[in-house]
CSV table of C-alpha atoms in Angstrom, one decimal:
chain,number,residue,atom,x,y,z
A,8,MET,CA,-13.2,28.1,4.7
A,9,LYS,CA,-14.1,27.1,1.1
A,10,GLY,CA,-13.0,24.1,0.1
A,11,PRO,CA,-11.5,23.1,-3.1
A,12,PRO,CA,-13.3,23.4,-6.5
A,13,PHE,CA,-15.0,19.3,-7.4
A,14,PRO,CA,-12.4,18.7,-10.5
A,15,ARG,CA,-9.5,19.1,-7.6
A,16,GLN,CA,-10.9,17.3,-5.2
A,17,ALA,CA,-12.1,14.5,-7.1
A,18,LEU,CA,-8.7,14.3,-8.6
A,19,LEU,CA,-7.2,14.0,-5.1
A,20,TRP,CA,-9.9,11.4,-3.9
A,21,LEU,CA,-9.4,9.1,-6.8
A,22,ALA,CA,-5.4,9.7,-6.7
A,23,GLY,CA,-5.5,8.5,-2.9
A,24,VAL,CA,-7.3,5.6,-3.7
A,25,ARG,CA,-5.2,4.6,-6.4
A,26,ILE,CA,-2.3,5.0,-3.8
A,27,LEU,CA,-4.0,3.0,-0.8
A,28,LEU,CA,-5.1,0.4,-3.6
A,29,GLY,CA,-1.5,0.2,-4.3
A,30,ILE,CA,-0.6,0.0,-0.5
A,31,VAL,CA,-3.2,-3.0,-0.5
A,32,ALA,CA,-2.1,-5.3,-3.0
A,33,ILE,CA,1.2,-5.7,-1.4
A,34,PRO,CA,0.2,-8.2,1.3
A,35,LEU,CA,-2.4,-9.5,-1.1
A,36,ALA,CA,0.0,-10.1,-3.5
A,37,PRO,CA,0.9,-14.0,-2.7
A,38,PHE,CA,-2.5,-14.8,-2.9
A,39,LEU,CA,-3.3,-12.9,-6.3
A,40,TYR,CA,-0.3,-14.4,-7.7
A,41,LYS,CA,-1.2,-17.6,-8.7
A,42,GLU,CA,-5.0,-17.4,-9.6
A,43,HIS,CA,-6.0,-13.8,-9.9
A,44,PHE,CA,-2.9,-12.0,-11.5
A,45,LEU,CA,-5.0,-9.8,-13.6
A,46,VAL,CA,-6.5,-8.3,-9.9
A,47,LEU,CA,-2.9,-7.6,-9.0
A,48,VAL,CA,-2.3,-5.5,-12.1
A,49,LEU,CA,-5.2,-3.8,-11.6
A,50,LEU,CA,-4.6,-2.7,-8.0
A,51,ARG,CA,-0.9,-2.5,-8.5
A,52,PRO,CA,0.2,-1.8,-12.2
A,53,THR,CA,4.2,-1.2,-11.5
A,54,LYS,CA,7.1,-2.3,-13.0
A,55,GLU,CA,8.1,-5.1,-10.2
A,56,VAL,CA,4.2,-6.2,-11.5
A,57,LEU,CA,4.7,-6.0,-15.0
A,58,LEU,CA,8.2,-8.0,-14.8
A,59,ALA,CA,6.5,-11.2,-13.1
A,60,ALA,CA,3.8,-10.8,-16.2
A,61,GLY,CA,6.8,-11.5,-18.3
A,62,PHE,CA,8.0,-14.2,-16.7
A,63,LEU,CA,4.6,-15.8,-16.4
A,64,ALA,CA,3.7,-15.0,-19.6
A,65,ARG,CA,6.8,-16.9,-20.7
A,66,ARG,CA,5.7,-19.9,-18.7
A,67,GLY,CA,2.3,-19.8,-20.5
A,68,GLU,CA,0.6,-19.0,-17.3
A,69,ILE,CA,-1.1,-16.0,-18.2
A,70,ASN,CA,-2.1,-14.1,-21.1
A,71,LEU,CA,0.1,-10.7,-21.3
A,72,LEU,CA,-2.3,-9.4,-23.8
A,73,GLU,CA,-4.9,-8.9,-21.0
A,74,ILE,CA,-2.3,-7.6,-18.5
A,75,LEU,CA,-1.2,-5.0,-21.1
A,76,ILE,CA,-4.8,-3.8,-21.8
A,77,ALA,CA,-5.4,-3.8,-18.2
A,78,ALA,CA,-1.6,-2.2,-17.1
A,79,VAL,CA,-0.9,0.5,-20.2
A,80,PRO,CA,-4.2,2.8,-19.1
A,81,LEU,CA,-3.3,2.6,-15.6
A,82,MET,CA,0.1,3.6,-15.7
A,83,LEU,CA,-0.8,6.5,-18.4
A,84,LEU,CA,-3.7,7.7,-16.8
A,85,GLY,CA,-1.7,7.5,-13.5
A,86,VAL,CA,0.9,10.1,-14.3
A,87,TRP,CA,-1.3,12.3,-16.0
A,88,GLN,CA,-3.4,12.5,-13.1
A,89,PHE,CA,-0.4,13.9,-11.1
A,90,TYR,CA,0.2,16.1,-14.2
A,91,TYR,CA,-3.2,18.1,-14.2
A,92,LEU,CA,-3.1,17.9,-10.2
A,93,GLY,CA,0.2,19.7,-10.3
A,94,ARG,CA,-1.4,22.2,-12.4
A,95,MET,CA,-4.4,22.5,-10.5
A,96,TYR,CA,-1.8,23.4,-7.4
A,97,SER,CA,1.0,25.1,-9.4
A,98,SER,CA,0.2,28.3,-7.7
A,99,GLU,CA,0.4,26.7,-4.2
A,100,ILE,CA,2.9,24.7,-4.9
A,101,ARG,CA,5.0,27.9,-6.1
A,102,SER,CA,4.3,30.3,-3.5
A,103,GLY,CA,4.3,27.4,-0.5
A,104,LYS,CA,0.9,28.4,0.8
A,105,ASP,CA,-0.9,25.3,2.7
A,106,MET,CA,-2.6,22.9,1.0
A,107,PRO,CA,-5.5,20.7,2.2
A,108,ASN,CA,-4.1,17.4,3.9
A,109,LEU,CA,-4.7,15.0,1.3
A,110,ALA,CA,-3.2,17.3,-1.5
A,111,LYS,CA,0.4,18.0,1.2
A,112,ARG,CA,0.5,14.2,1.5
A,113,LEU,CA,0.3,13.6,-2.1
A,114,LEU,CA,2.1,16.3,-3.4
A,115,PRO,CA,5.3,17.2,-1.8
A,116,GLN,CA,6.1,20.8,-2.5
A,117,GLU,CA,9.3,20.4,-1.7
A,118,LYS,CA,10.4,17.4,-3.9
A,119,ILE,CA,8.1,18.6,-7.0
A,120,LYS,CA,10.1,22.0,-6.8
A,121,LYS,CA,13.6,20.1,-6.4
A,122,MET,CA,12.0,18.4,-9.2
A,123,GLN,CA,11.1,21.3,-11.2
A,124,LYS,CA,14.9,22.6,-11.4
A,125,VAL,CA,15.9,19.2,-12.8
A,126,LEU,CA,13.0,19.7,-15.5
A,127,LYS,CA,13.7,23.3,-16.0
A,128,LYS,CA,17.7,22.2,-17.2
A,129,LYS,CA,16.8,19.0,-18.7
A,130,GLY,CA,13.7,19.6,-20.2
A,131,ASN,CA,11.0,16.4,-21.7
A,132,ARG,CA,14.4,14.3,-21.9
A,133,VAL,CA,14.1,13.6,-17.8
A,134,VAL,CA,9.8,13.1,-18.4
A,135,PHE,CA,11.1,10.5,-21.2
A,136,LEU,CA,14.4,8.7,-19.1
A,137,GLY,CA,12.2,9.0,-15.9
A,138,ARG,CA,9.7,6.7,-16.9
A,139,LEU,CA,12.6,4.1,-18.1
A,140,ALA,CA,14.4,4.2,-14.9
A,141,ALA,CA,13.0,3.4,-11.5
A,142,PHE,CA,11.5,6.7,-10.7
A,143,PRO,CA,9.0,8.3,-9.1
A,144,SER,CA,7.1,9.2,-12.5
A,145,ALA,CA,4.1,10.7,-10.9
A,146,LEU,CA,6.1,13.1,-8.9
A,147,ILE,CA,7.6,14.6,-12.6
A,148,GLY,CA,4.0,14.6,-13.9
A,149,ALA,CA,3.2,16.3,-11.1
A,150,ALA,CA,6.1,18.8,-11.3
A,151,ALA,CA,5.8,19.2,-15.2
A,152,GLY,CA,2.0,20.2,-14.3
A,153,ALA,CA,3.3,23.0,-11.9
A,154,SER,CA,5.8,24.1,-14.1
A,155,ASN,CA,3.2,24.2,-16.7
A,156,VAL,CA,4.6,22.4,-19.3
A,157,ARG,CA,2.3,22.5,-22.3
A,158,SER,CA,0.2,18.9,-22.1
A,159,ARG,CA,1.1,18.5,-26.4
A,160,LYS,CA,5.1,18.5,-25.5
A,161,PHE,CA,4.5,16.2,-21.8
A,162,PHE,CA,1.9,13.6,-22.6
A,163,PRO,CA,4.2,12.4,-25.8
A,164,ALA,CA,7.2,12.3,-23.9
A,165,ASP,CA,5.8,10.8,-21.0
A,166,GLY,CA,3.5,8.2,-23.2
A,167,VAL,CA,6.1,7.1,-25.4
A,168,GLY,CA,8.6,6.7,-22.2
A,169,ALA,CA,5.9,4.2,-20.4
A,170,LEU,CA,5.4,2.4,-23.6
A,171,LEU,CA,9.0,1.3,-24.0
A,172,SER,CA,9.4,1.1,-20.2
A,173,ILE,CA,6.7,-1.4,-20.2
A,174,ALA,CA,8.0,-3.1,-23.0
A,175,GLU,CA,11.6,-3.2,-21.2
A,176,VAL,CA,10.1,-4.5,-17.9
A,177,VAL,CA,7.8,-7.3,-19.5
A,178,GLY,CA,10.9,-8.3,-21.7
A,179,ALA,CA,13.2,-8.5,-19.0
A,180,GLY,CA,10.4,-10.6,-17.0
A,181,TYR,CA,10.3,-13.1,-20.6
A,182,ILE,CA,14.0,-13.4,-21.0
A,183,LEU,CA,13.9,-14.5,-16.9
A,184,GLY,CA,11.6,-17.1,-17.6
A,185,GLU,CA,13.1,-18.5,-20.7
A,186,THR,CA,16.4,-18.6,-18.5
A,187,TYR,CA,14.7,-20.0,-15.4
A,188,ASP,CA,13.5,-22.8,-17.5
A,189,LYS,CA,16.6,-23.8,-18.6
A,190,SER,CA,18.8,-23.6,-14.9
A,191,LYS,CA,16.2,-23.9,-12.7
A,192,PRO,CA,18.1,-25.2,-9.7
A,193,TRP,CA,21.4,-23.1,-10.4
A,194,ILE,CA,19.0,-20.1,-9.7
A,195,THR,CA,17.6,-21.0,-7.0
A,196,LEU,CA,20.6,-22.1,-5.6
A,197,ALA,CA,22.1,-18.5,-6.5
A,198,GLY,CA,18.9,-17.3,-4.7
A,199,VAL,CA,19.3,-18.9,-1.6
A,200,ALA,CA,23.5,-17.6,-1.6
A,201,VAL,CA,22.7,-14.0,-2.2
């Protein structure tokens, strides 16, 4: 039996490595948070990390421009990679054919099929709004690729949504940092109570 062509296999492994690095970053976060925040962003460029980045930037503990230069390409390219994986495996996803183990794990056929239905009804609005919500953007990307959504429609909707999402999350962190500076003891007491 012949394996997948090189580009498919390379994209699969790259996606697997990115996901593994994101998982490894979770237990390392308390150690990276203080001294190596940029490394944390490179390992896990998620909304939660960018929320913390806004908070730390407000307090003057990190250089926000460095963080954004690291995070924006990773956030965009990660979802676009899943778009291409969805496109490369579209026939397998559509037909329900068996895929290699790594592809099965990264591209769950049933979830992608459900997302394809949503994309068919809502179009690029769901791509754009999915970035603003707490939603698995990689799954939307894979579904869009598997649905043969044209890249010239997908990339702008996803890109603008991603940039607004980053601004939203970093801005919220910045505002929380300002609030924290003004009312440290009260926020701590509220956090303990919650």
